[in-house]
Amino acid sequence: MRFSYAGRSDARASRTAGNQAEIARELYDPVRMERRFHLFENICLPSIAAQTNKDFRIAVLASTIMPDVYKQRLAASVERIPQIDIVYSDVDYVVRAFQPWQQQQTAGLTYATAHFRLDDDDAIGASVIDRIAAACDLAPHVGILSFPRGLHVSYWDDKVHLMREYAPYIAIALCRIGVPGQLRVPYVGKHLELHRNDRSLLDPLCHAYLHTAHESNDTRARQSRHIRKMIEGDPQYDTPAGHRSVDEILKSEFPGFSRARLEEIMRAAARIDAASEGSAGPDTPTA
């Protein structure tokens, strides 16, 4: 997982920003960082702590240039989740930055391992680690595991939208499986194209993720188009049957989250976004 990592990756900021000073100014803007921490602490971390299988490790990759005040808050945020390691790096490419930690975690292992990705503002379902662990038995016959079903939550047009999502090879929980001695960084290549060069498996039998959309991870116009398309594609959206379905998914896969709780979190994020109006335009790149 990346947390305001300043190096190159598939994040929009790393593809559009200029020199390191400019990147640091945008990444570590106080309003932006408050927004990132809000979603990290209220969406992402609770889902990691709720995993039914505790036998996993997660690296939170951040840059050495991150200001100390944010390093201290990051350490405090994750201190109660023993599976998390914070990795600070000045390496300028995400794949190379992750590799030393992966090598340390997998050294000497005689069984297959799986390496998945997660963004700091998204959540994974409580059974995801169990499902990933089971998929390790498929190596080397399967190299990529994708969970296409999940939930999508956004704040748009002064309303919180919570709906079901089906997105094969979405980045959330996308997993690369490797045999012993093989490092498979899940940030290699474009996540929507990985299956073109490797044998892959879709597991559509669970709702594996909670995907957040907000002004800090997209432009207003693009988010608006995406949400409209999703609403049009779900005939049960905002109906009693649709509400029951979403509520059942939350209860089974996302303990601690309810419709009311998610609305509270997303409205709070929107208030943080509103505080930045005038200091950053809607197309300011973020990571």
PDB file of C-alpha atoms in Angstrom:
ATOM      1  CA  MET A   1       0.000   0.000   0.000  1.00  0.00           C
ATOM      2  CA  ARG A   2       1.230   3.511  -0.803  1.00  0.00           C
ATOM      3  CA  PHE A   3       0.640   6.418   1.525  1.00  0.00           C
ATOM      4  CA  SER A   4       1.495   9.729  -0.136  1.00  0.00           C
ATOM      5  CA  TYR A   5       4.479   8.105  -1.824  1.00  0.00           C
ATOM      6  CA  ALA A   6       6.377  10.651  -3.930  1.00  0.00           C
ATOM      7  CA  GLY A   7       7.948   8.273  -6.437  1.00  0.00           C
ATOM      8  CA  ARG A   8       6.707   7.051  -9.818  1.00  0.00           C
ATOM      9  CA  SER A   9       3.772   4.662  -9.918  1.00  0.00           C
ATOM     10  CA  ASP A  10       0.375   4.421 -11.602  1.00  0.00           C
ATOM     11  CA  ALA A  11      -1.024   7.149  -9.362  1.00  0.00           C
ATOM     12  CA  ARG A  12      -2.111  10.237 -11.257  1.00  0.00           C
ATOM     13  CA  ALA A  13       0.148  12.574  -9.262  1.00  0.00           C
ATOM     14  CA  SER A  14       3.284  10.659 -10.135  1.00  0.00           C
ATOM     15  CA  ARG A  15       2.418  10.883 -13.834  1.00  0.00           C
ATOM     16  CA  THR A  16       1.581  14.578 -13.908  1.00  0.00           C
ATOM     17  CA  ALA A  17       3.594  16.412 -11.260  1.00  0.00           C
ATOM     18  CA  GLY A  18       6.946  18.048 -11.929  1.00  0.00           C
ATOM     19  CA  ASN A  19      10.089  18.145  -9.836  1.00  0.00           C
ATOM     20  CA  GLN A  20      10.376  16.741  -6.317  1.00  0.00           C
ATOM     21  CA  ALA A  21       9.796  20.087  -4.640  1.00  0.00           C
ATOM     22  CA  GLU A  22       6.541  20.519  -6.570  1.00  0.00           C
ATOM     23  CA  ILE A  23       5.461  16.962  -5.800  1.00  0.00           C
ATOM     24  CA  ALA A  24       6.198  17.414  -2.090  1.00  0.00           C
ATOM     25  CA  ARG A  25       4.271  20.688  -1.983  1.00  0.00           C
ATOM     26  CA  GLU A  26       1.184  19.016  -3.449  1.00  0.00           C
ATOM     27  CA  LEU A  27       1.431  15.705  -1.588  1.00  0.00           C
ATOM     28  CA  TYR A  28       2.000  17.194   1.843  1.00  0.00           C
ATOM     29  CA  ASP A  29      -0.436  20.060   1.634  1.00  0.00           C
ATOM     30  CA  PRO A  30      -2.093  20.139   5.102  1.00  0.00           C
ATOM     31  CA  VAL A  31      -5.662  19.959   3.797  1.00  0.00           C
ATOM     32  CA  ARG A  32      -4.819  17.099   1.476  1.00  0.00           C
ATOM     33  CA  MET A  33      -3.052  15.151   4.223  1.00  0.00           C
ATOM     34  CA  GLU A  34      -5.969  15.627   6.626  1.00  0.00           C
ATOM     35  CA  ARG A  35      -8.255  14.148   3.967  1.00  0.00           C
ATOM     36  CA  ARG A  36      -5.935  11.188   3.353  1.00  0.00           C
ATOM     37  CA  PHE A  37      -5.577  10.422   7.042  1.00  0.00           C
ATOM     38  CA  HIS A  38      -9.327  10.703   7.548  1.00  0.00           C
ATOM     39  CA  LEU A  39     -10.062   8.044   4.941  1.00  0.00           C
ATOM     40  CA  PHE A  40      -7.071   5.888   5.903  1.00  0.00           C
ATOM     41  CA  GLU A  41      -8.043   5.817   9.567  1.00  0.00           C
ATOM     42  CA  ASN A  42     -11.791   5.442   9.072  1.00  0.00           C
ATOM     43  CA  ILE A  43     -12.088   3.301   5.918  1.00  0.00           C
ATOM     44  CA  CYS A  44      -8.885   1.387   5.233  1.00  0.00           C
ATOM     45  CA  LEU A  45      -7.448   0.491   8.636  1.00  0.00           C
ATOM     46  CA  PRO A  46     -10.665  -0.865  10.209  1.00  0.00           C
ATOM     47  CA  SER A  47     -11.014  -3.308   7.306  1.00  0.00           C
ATOM     48  CA  ILE A  48      -7.455  -4.561   7.773  1.00  0.00           C
ATOM     49  CA  ALA A  49      -7.985  -5.046  11.507  1.00  0.00           C
ATOM     50  CA  ALA A  50     -11.221  -6.985  10.831  1.00  0.00           C
ATOM     51  CA  GLN A  51      -9.614  -9.739   8.714  1.00  0.00           C
ATOM     52  CA  THR A  52     -10.630 -13.209   9.876  1.00  0.00           C
ATOM     53  CA  ASN A  53      -7.208 -14.580   8.850  1.00  0.00           C
ATOM     54  CA  LYS A  54      -4.446 -12.747  10.732  1.00  0.00           C
ATOM     55  CA  ASP A  55      -1.533 -14.459   8.955  1.00  0.00           C
ATOM     56  CA  PHE A  56      -0.447 -11.665   6.617  1.00  0.00           C
ATOM     57  CA  ARG A  57       1.841  -8.646   6.397  1.00  0.00           C
ATOM     58  CA  ILE A  58       1.179  -5.253   4.816  1.00  0.00           C
ATOM     59  CA  ALA A  59       3.795  -2.672   3.895  1.00  0.00           C
ATOM     60  CA  VAL A  60       2.678   0.943   3.990  1.00  0.00           C
ATOM     61  CA  LEU A  61       5.100   2.667   1.624  1.00  0.00           C
ATOM     62  CA  ALA A  62       5.823   6.333   2.233  1.00  0.00           C
ATOM     63  CA  SER A  63       8.626   8.653   1.209  1.00  0.00           C
ATOM     64  CA  THR A  64      11.500   9.701   3.417  1.00  0.00           C
ATOM     65  CA  ILE A  65      10.735  13.342   2.575  1.00  0.00           C
ATOM     66  CA  MET A  66       7.365  13.133   4.337  1.00  0.00           C
ATOM     67  CA  PRO A  67       7.296  15.776   7.103  1.00  0.00           C
ATOM     68  CA  ASP A  68       7.848  14.424  10.606  1.00  0.00           C
ATOM     69  CA  VAL A  69       4.414  15.488  11.823  1.00  0.00           C
ATOM     70  CA  TYR A  70       2.823  13.122   9.303  1.00  0.00           C
ATOM     71  CA  LYS A  71       5.293  10.328  10.032  1.00  0.00           C
ATOM     72  CA  GLN A  72       4.300  10.537  13.691  1.00  0.00           C
ATOM     73  CA  ARG A  73       0.593  10.425  12.896  1.00  0.00           C
ATOM     74  CA  LEU A  74       1.100   7.530  10.499  1.00  0.00           C
ATOM     75  CA  ALA A  75       2.921   5.526  13.182  1.00  0.00           C
ATOM     76  CA  ALA A  76       0.176   6.269  15.697  1.00  0.00           C
ATOM     77  CA  SER A  77      -2.536   5.290  13.213  1.00  0.00           C
ATOM     78  CA  VAL A  78      -1.188   1.792  12.577  1.00  0.00           C
ATOM     79  CA  GLU A  79       0.297   0.926  15.974  1.00  0.00           C
ATOM     80  CA  ARG A  80      -2.599  -1.345  16.959  1.00  0.00           C
ATOM     81  CA  ILE A  81      -2.395  -3.458  13.796  1.00  0.00           C
ATOM     82  CA  PRO A  82       0.659  -5.717  14.190  1.00  0.00           C
ATOM     83  CA  GLN A  83       0.532  -6.909  10.566  1.00  0.00           C
ATOM     84  CA  ILE A  84       1.488  -3.462   9.247  1.00  0.00           C
ATOM     85  CA  ASP A  85       5.050  -2.330   8.572  1.00  0.00           C
ATOM     86  CA  ILE A  86       5.758   1.267   7.614  1.00  0.00           C
ATOM     87  CA  VAL A  87       8.446   1.418   4.913  1.00  0.00           C
ATOM     88  CA  TYR A  88      10.094   4.761   4.195  1.00  0.00           C
ATOM     89  CA  SER A  89      12.003   4.962   0.942  1.00  0.00           C
ATOM     90  CA  ASP A  90      13.707   7.528  -1.248  1.00  0.00           C
ATOM     91  CA  VAL A  91      13.668   5.157  -4.241  1.00  0.00           C
ATOM     92  CA  ASP A  92      11.849   6.905  -7.074  1.00  0.00           C
ATOM     93  CA  TYR A  93       9.931   3.926  -8.502  1.00  0.00           C
ATOM     94  CA  VAL A  94       7.252   2.063  -6.572  1.00  0.00           C
ATOM     95  CA  VAL A  95       8.252  -1.437  -7.727  1.00  0.00           C
ATOM     96  CA  ARG A  96      11.878  -1.044  -6.654  1.00  0.00           C
ATOM     97  CA  ALA A  97      10.803   0.610  -3.423  1.00  0.00           C
ATOM     98  CA  PHE A  98       8.688  -2.398  -2.423  1.00  0.00           C
ATOM     99  CA  GLN A  99      11.145  -5.110  -3.459  1.00  0.00           C
ATOM    100  CA  PRO A 100      13.549  -5.040  -0.447  1.00  0.00           C
ATOM    101  CA  TRP A 101      10.645  -5.454   1.975  1.00  0.00           C
ATOM    102  CA  GLN A 102       9.177  -8.277  -0.111  1.00  0.00           C
ATOM    103  CA  GLN A 103      12.519 -10.045  -0.263  1.00  0.00           C
ATOM    104  CA  GLN A 104      12.799  -9.855   3.507  1.00  0.00           C
ATOM    105  CA  GLN A 105       9.284 -11.230   4.008  1.00  0.00           C
ATOM    106  CA  THR A 106       9.678 -14.166   1.608  1.00  0.00           C
ATOM    107  CA  ALA A 107      13.315 -15.171   2.219  1.00  0.00           C
ATOM    108  CA  GLY A 108      13.646 -18.894   2.822  1.00  0.00           C
ATOM    109  CA  LEU A 109       9.979 -19.724   2.294  1.00  0.00           C
ATOM    110  CA  THR A 110       9.233 -23.036   0.598  1.00  0.00           C
ATOM    111  CA  TYR A 111       5.620 -22.335  -0.312  1.00  0.00           C
ATOM    112  CA  ALA A 112       3.812 -20.010  -2.689  1.00  0.00           C
ATOM    113  CA  THR A 113       3.051 -16.469  -1.595  1.00  0.00           C
ATOM    114  CA  ALA A 114       0.527 -13.890  -2.731  1.00  0.00           C
ATOM    115  CA  HIS A 115       1.085 -10.156  -2.942  1.00  0.00           C
ATOM    116  CA  PHE A 116      -1.917  -7.844  -3.145  1.00  0.00           C
ATOM    117  CA  ARG A 117      -2.401  -4.113  -3.447  1.00  0.00           C
ATOM    118  CA  LEU A 118      -4.694  -1.738  -1.631  1.00  0.00           C
ATOM    119  CA  ASP A 119      -5.123   2.027  -1.725  1.00  0.00           C
ATOM    120  CA  ASP A 120      -5.121   3.995   1.510  1.00  0.00           C
ATOM    121  CA  ASP A 121      -8.693   5.230   1.017  1.00  0.00           C
ATOM    122  CA  ASP A 122     -10.324   1.875   0.204  1.00  0.00           C
ATOM    123  CA  ALA A 123     -11.323  -1.151   2.295  1.00  0.00           C
ATOM    124  CA  ILE A 124     -11.228  -4.913   1.835  1.00  0.00           C
ATOM    125  CA  GLY A 125     -13.841  -7.411   2.968  1.00  0.00           C
ATOM    126  CA  ALA A 126     -13.188  -9.406   6.118  1.00  0.00           C
ATOM    127  CA  SER A 127     -12.682 -12.698   4.243  1.00  0.00           C
ATOM    128  CA  VAL A 128     -10.251 -11.409   1.608  1.00  0.00           C
ATOM    129  CA  ILE A 129      -7.036 -12.638   3.243  1.00  0.00           C
ATOM    130  CA  ASP A 130      -8.604 -16.083   3.694  1.00  0.00           C
ATOM    131  CA  ARG A 131      -9.502 -16.166   0.015  1.00  0.00           C
ATOM    132  CA  ILE A 132      -6.073 -14.993  -1.073  1.00  0.00           C
ATOM    133  CA  ALA A 133      -4.397 -17.621   1.103  1.00  0.00           C
ATOM    134  CA  ALA A 134      -6.522 -20.353  -0.453  1.00  0.00           C
ATOM    135  CA  ALA A 135      -5.566 -19.163  -3.943  1.00  0.00           C
ATOM    136  CA  CYS A 136      -1.876 -19.763  -3.193  1.00  0.00           C
ATOM    137  CA  ASP A 137      -2.560 -23.462  -3.715  1.00  0.00           C
ATOM    138  CA  LEU A 138      -3.180 -22.680  -7.392  1.00  0.00           C
ATOM    139  CA  ALA A 139       0.411 -21.576  -8.082  1.00  0.00           C
ATOM    140  CA  PRO A 140       1.989 -21.832 -10.602  1.00  0.00           C
ATOM    141  CA  HIS A 141      -1.168 -22.468 -12.636  1.00  0.00           C
ATOM    142  CA  VAL A 142      -2.695 -19.101 -11.695  1.00  0.00           C
ATOM    143  CA  GLY A 143      -0.617 -15.947 -11.448  1.00  0.00           C
ATOM    144  CA  ILE A 144      -3.253 -13.245 -10.917  1.00  0.00           C
ATOM    145  CA  LEU A 145      -6.312 -13.173  -8.676  1.00  0.00           C
ATOM    146  CA  SER A 146      -8.975 -10.493  -9.020  1.00  0.00           C
ATOM    147  CA  PHE A 147     -12.076  -9.845  -6.943  1.00  0.00           C
ATOM    148  CA  PRO A 148     -14.527  -8.073  -9.282  1.00  0.00           C
ATOM    149  CA  ARG A 149     -17.445  -7.597  -6.878  1.00  0.00           C
ATOM    150  CA  GLY A 150     -17.552  -4.913  -4.233  1.00  0.00           C
ATOM    151  CA  LEU A 151     -19.275  -1.765  -3.076  1.00  0.00           C
ATOM    152  CA  HIS A 152     -18.745   1.769  -4.321  1.00  0.00           C
ATOM    153  CA  VAL A 153     -19.293   4.762  -2.066  1.00  0.00           C
ATOM    154  CA  SER A 154     -19.035   8.379  -3.160  1.00  0.00           C
ATOM    155  CA  TYR A 155     -20.123  11.872  -2.271  1.00  0.00           C
ATOM    156  CA  TRP A 156     -21.550  13.609  -5.301  1.00  0.00           C
ATOM    157  CA  ASP A 157     -24.226  16.233  -5.903  1.00  0.00           C
ATOM    158  CA  ASP A 158     -24.586  16.771  -2.131  1.00  0.00           C
ATOM    159  CA  LYS A 159     -25.499  13.119  -1.600  1.00  0.00           C
ATOM    160  CA  VAL A 160     -23.682   9.977  -0.489  1.00  0.00           C
ATOM    161  CA  HIS A 161     -24.109   7.212  -3.080  1.00  0.00           C
ATOM    162  CA  LEU A 162     -23.620   3.613  -1.962  1.00  0.00           C
ATOM    163  CA  MET A 163     -24.017   0.933  -4.614  1.00  0.00           C
ATOM    164  CA  ARG A 164     -22.785  -2.425  -5.796  1.00  0.00           C
ATOM    165  CA  GLU A 165     -19.868  -2.513  -8.218  1.00  0.00           C
ATOM    166  CA  TYR A 166     -18.583  -5.125 -10.658  1.00  0.00           C
ATOM    167  CA  ALA A 167     -15.123  -4.287 -11.998  1.00  0.00           C
ATOM    168  CA  PRO A 168     -12.848  -7.153 -13.140  1.00  0.00           C
ATOM    169  CA  TYR A 169      -9.166  -6.480 -12.439  1.00  0.00           C
ATOM    170  CA  ILE A 170      -9.899  -3.446 -10.308  1.00  0.00           C
ATOM    171  CA  ALA A 171      -6.764  -2.468  -8.387  1.00  0.00           C
ATOM    172  CA  ILE A 172      -8.299  -3.062  -4.951  1.00  0.00           C
ATOM    173  CA  ALA A 173      -7.081  -6.423  -3.571  1.00  0.00           C
ATOM    174  CA  LEU A 174      -5.621  -7.349  -6.960  1.00  0.00           C
ATOM    175  CA  CYS A 175      -3.221 -10.147  -6.193  1.00  0.00           C
ATOM    176  CA  ARG A 176      -0.155 -11.650  -7.859  1.00  0.00           C
ATOM    177  CA  ILE A 177       0.738 -15.209  -6.835  1.00  0.00           C
ATOM    178  CA  GLY A 178       4.309 -16.446  -6.950  1.00  0.00           C
ATOM    179  CA  VAL A 179       6.106 -19.716  -6.391  1.00  0.00           C
ATOM    180  CA  PRO A 180       8.922 -19.848  -3.783  1.00  0.00           C
ATOM    181  CA  GLY A 181      11.717 -17.443  -4.631  1.00  0.00           C
ATOM    182  CA  GLN A 182       9.573 -15.404  -7.015  1.00  0.00           C
ATOM    183  CA  LEU A 183       8.860 -11.746  -6.209  1.00  0.00           C
ATOM    184  CA  ARG A 184       5.630 -10.512  -7.743  1.00  0.00           C
ATOM    185  CA  VAL A 185       5.085  -6.844  -7.046  1.00  0.00           C
ATOM    186  CA  PRO A 186       1.392  -6.056  -7.681  1.00  0.00           C
ATOM    187  CA  TYR A 187       2.269  -2.553  -8.908  1.00  0.00           C
ATOM    188  CA  VAL A 188       4.063  -3.813 -12.019  1.00  0.00           C
ATOM    189  CA  GLY A 189       2.195  -2.720 -15.141  1.00  0.00           C
ATOM    190  CA  LYS A 190      -1.355  -1.435 -15.518  1.00  0.00           C
ATOM    191  CA  HIS A 191      -3.746  -3.396 -13.327  1.00  0.00           C
ATOM    192  CA  LEU A 192      -6.419  -3.575 -16.035  1.00  0.00           C
ATOM    193  CA  GLU A 193      -3.957  -5.216 -18.442  1.00  0.00           C
ATOM    194  CA  LEU A 194      -2.069  -7.716 -16.252  1.00  0.00           C
ATOM    195  CA  HIS A 195      -4.312 -10.601 -17.287  1.00  0.00           C
ATOM    196  CA  ARG A 196      -3.192 -10.226 -20.905  1.00  0.00           C
ATOM    197  CA  ASN A 197       0.195 -11.718 -20.034  1.00  0.00           C
ATOM    198  CA  ASP A 198      -0.534 -14.165 -17.233  1.00  0.00           C
ATOM    199  CA  ARG A 199      -3.081 -16.801 -16.301  1.00  0.00           C
ATOM    200  CA  SER A 200      -5.681 -15.238 -14.064  1.00  0.00           C
ATOM    201  CA  LEU A 201      -8.679 -16.086 -11.932  1.00  0.00           C
ATOM    202  CA  LEU A 202     -11.756 -14.022 -11.078  1.00  0.00           C
ATOM    203  CA  ASP A 203     -13.415 -14.737  -7.735  1.00  0.00           C
ATOM    204  CA  PRO A 204     -16.900 -13.202  -8.000  1.00  0.00           C
ATOM    205  CA  LEU A 205     -18.353 -15.063  -5.009  1.00  0.00           C
ATOM    206  CA  CYS A 206     -17.799 -12.339  -2.438  1.00  0.00           C
ATOM    207  CA  HIS A 207     -17.998  -8.584  -2.218  1.00  0.00           C
ATOM    208  CA  ALA A 208     -14.339  -8.029  -1.562  1.00  0.00           C
ATOM    209  CA  TYR A 209     -13.879  -4.290  -1.482  1.00  0.00           C
ATOM    210  CA  LEU A 210     -15.289  -0.925  -0.552  1.00  0.00           C
ATOM    211  CA  HIS A 211     -14.208   1.550  -3.213  1.00  0.00           C
ATOM    212  CA  THR A 212     -14.343   5.219  -2.287  1.00  0.00           C
ATOM    213  CA  ALA A 213     -14.592   8.033  -4.819  1.00  0.00           C
ATOM    214  CA  HIS A 214     -14.037  11.626  -3.805  1.00  0.00           C
ATOM    215  CA  GLU A 215     -12.623  14.847  -5.165  1.00  0.00           C
ATOM    216  CA  SER A 216      -9.110  14.005  -4.017  1.00  0.00           C
ATOM    217  CA  ASN A 217      -8.782  10.929  -6.228  1.00  0.00           C
ATOM    218  CA  ASP A 218     -10.405  12.154  -9.421  1.00  0.00           C
ATOM    219  CA  THR A 219     -11.698  15.224 -11.209  1.00  0.00           C
ATOM    220  CA  ARG A 220     -15.269  16.271 -10.559  1.00  0.00           C
ATOM    221  CA  ALA A 221     -16.255  15.776 -14.201  1.00  0.00           C
ATOM    222  CA  ARG A 222     -14.793  12.280 -14.472  1.00  0.00           C
ATOM    223  CA  GLN A 223     -16.287  11.200 -11.158  1.00  0.00           C
ATOM    224  CA  SER A 224     -19.680  12.531 -12.211  1.00  0.00           C
ATOM    225  CA  ARG A 225     -19.617  10.507 -15.444  1.00  0.00           C
ATOM    226  CA  HIS A 226     -18.553   7.341 -13.636  1.00  0.00           C
ATOM    227  CA  ILE A 227     -21.232   7.590 -10.962  1.00  0.00           C
ATOM    228  CA  ARG A 228     -23.973   8.297 -13.502  1.00  0.00           C
ATOM    229  CA  LYS A 229     -22.898   5.249 -15.501  1.00  0.00           C
ATOM    230  CA  MET A 230     -22.954   3.031 -12.412  1.00  0.00           C
ATOM    231  CA  ILE A 231     -26.397   4.257 -11.384  1.00  0.00           C
ATOM    232  CA  GLU A 232     -27.751   3.613 -14.869  1.00  0.00           C
ATOM    233  CA  GLY A 233     -26.277   0.108 -14.815  1.00  0.00           C
ATOM    234  CA  ASP A 234     -27.906  -0.940 -11.531  1.00  0.00           C
ATOM    235  CA  PRO A 235     -31.709  -1.230 -11.812  1.00  0.00           C
ATOM    236  CA  GLN A 236     -31.926  -1.729  -8.031  1.00  0.00           C
ATOM    237  CA  TYR A 237     -30.011   1.432  -7.173  1.00  0.00           C
ATOM    238  CA  ASP A 238     -31.750   3.471  -4.459  1.00  0.00           C
ATOM    239  CA  THR A 239     -34.643   1.007  -4.210  1.00  0.00           C
ATOM    240  CA  PRO A 240     -35.725  -0.922  -1.097  1.00  0.00           C
ATOM    241  CA  ALA A 241     -34.389  -4.149  -2.610  1.00  0.00           C
ATOM    242  CA  GLY A 242     -31.084  -2.500  -3.449  1.00  0.00           C
ATOM    243  CA  HIS A 243     -30.769  -1.064   0.042  1.00  0.00           C
ATOM    244  CA  ARG A 244     -31.406  -4.477   1.599  1.00  0.00           C
ATOM    245  CA  SER A 245     -28.778  -6.067  -0.638  1.00  0.00           C
ATOM    246  CA  VAL A 246     -26.131  -3.472   0.227  1.00  0.00           C
ATOM    247  CA  ASP A 247     -26.952  -3.644   3.931  1.00  0.00           C
ATOM    248  CA  GLU A 248     -26.539  -7.444   3.890  1.00  0.00           C
ATOM    249  CA  ILE A 249     -23.164  -7.100   2.168  1.00  0.00           C
ATOM    250  CA  LEU A 250     -21.993  -4.575   4.759  1.00  0.00           C
ATOM    251  CA  LYS A 251     -23.114  -6.819   7.602  1.00  0.00           C
ATOM    252  CA  SER A 252     -21.391  -9.933   6.248  1.00  0.00           C
ATOM    253  CA  GLU A 253     -18.151  -8.517   4.838  1.00  0.00           C
ATOM    254  CA  PHE A 254     -17.558  -5.128   6.444  1.00  0.00           C
ATOM    255  CA  PRO A 255     -18.123  -5.349  10.200  1.00  0.00           C
ATOM    256  CA  GLY A 256     -18.255  -1.958  11.839  1.00  0.00           C
ATOM    257  CA  PHE A 257     -19.533  -0.265   8.692  1.00  0.00           C
ATOM    258  CA  SER A 258     -23.159   0.640   8.182  1.00  0.00           C
ATOM    259  CA  ARG A 259     -24.903   2.868   5.700  1.00  0.00           C
ATOM    260  CA  ALA A 260     -25.124   5.611   8.341  1.00  0.00           C
ATOM    261  CA  ARG A 261     -21.459   5.256   9.297  1.00  0.00           C
ATOM    262  CA  LEU A 262     -20.293   5.468   5.685  1.00  0.00           C
ATOM    263  CA  GLU A 263     -22.427   8.540   5.099  1.00  0.00           C
ATOM    264  CA  GLU A 264     -20.868  10.162   8.159  1.00  0.00           C
ATOM    265  CA  ILE A 265     -17.330   9.377   6.924  1.00  0.00           C
ATOM    266  CA  MET A 266     -17.925  10.589   3.378  1.00  0.00           C
ATOM    267  CA  ARG A 267     -19.654  13.803   4.447  1.00  0.00           C
ATOM    268  CA  ALA A 268     -16.735  14.538   6.761  1.00  0.00           C
ATOM    269  CA  ALA A 269     -14.357  13.976   3.833  1.00  0.00           C
ATOM    270  CA  ALA A 270     -16.434  16.363   1.736  1.00  0.00           C
ATOM    271  CA  ARG A 271     -16.154  19.017   4.429  1.00  0.00           C
ATOM    272  CA  ILE A 272     -12.368  18.660   4.309  1.00  0.00           C
ATOM    273  CA  ASP A 273     -12.506  19.000   0.516  1.00  0.00           C
ATOM    274  CA  ALA A 274     -14.655  22.120   0.870  1.00  0.00           C
ATOM    275  CA  ALA A 275     -12.040  23.658   3.148  1.00  0.00           C
ATOM    276  CA  SER A 276      -9.526  23.434   0.305  1.00  0.00           C
ATOM    277  CA  GLU A 277     -11.688  25.367  -2.188  1.00  0.00           C
ATOM    278  CA  GLY A 278      -9.715  28.271  -3.522  1.00  0.00           C
ATOM    279  CA  SER A 279      -6.350  26.762  -2.596  1.00  0.00           C
ATOM    280  CA  ALA A 280      -6.555  23.844  -5.075  1.00  0.00           C
ATOM    281  CA  GLY A 281      -8.596  23.386  -8.196  1.00  0.00           C
ATOM    282  CA  PRO A 282     -10.607  20.261  -9.026  1.00  0.00           C
ATOM    283  CA  ASP A 283      -7.844  18.910 -11.260  1.00  0.00           C
ATOM    284  CA  THR A 284      -5.045  19.063  -8.678  1.00  0.00           C
ATOM    285  CA  PRO A 285      -3.209  15.716  -8.958  1.00  0.00           C
ATOM    286  CA  THR A 286      -2.998  13.445  -5.912  1.00  0.00           C
ATOM    287  CA  ALA A 287      -1.594  10.024  -5.047  1.00  0.00           C
TER     288      ALA A 287
END
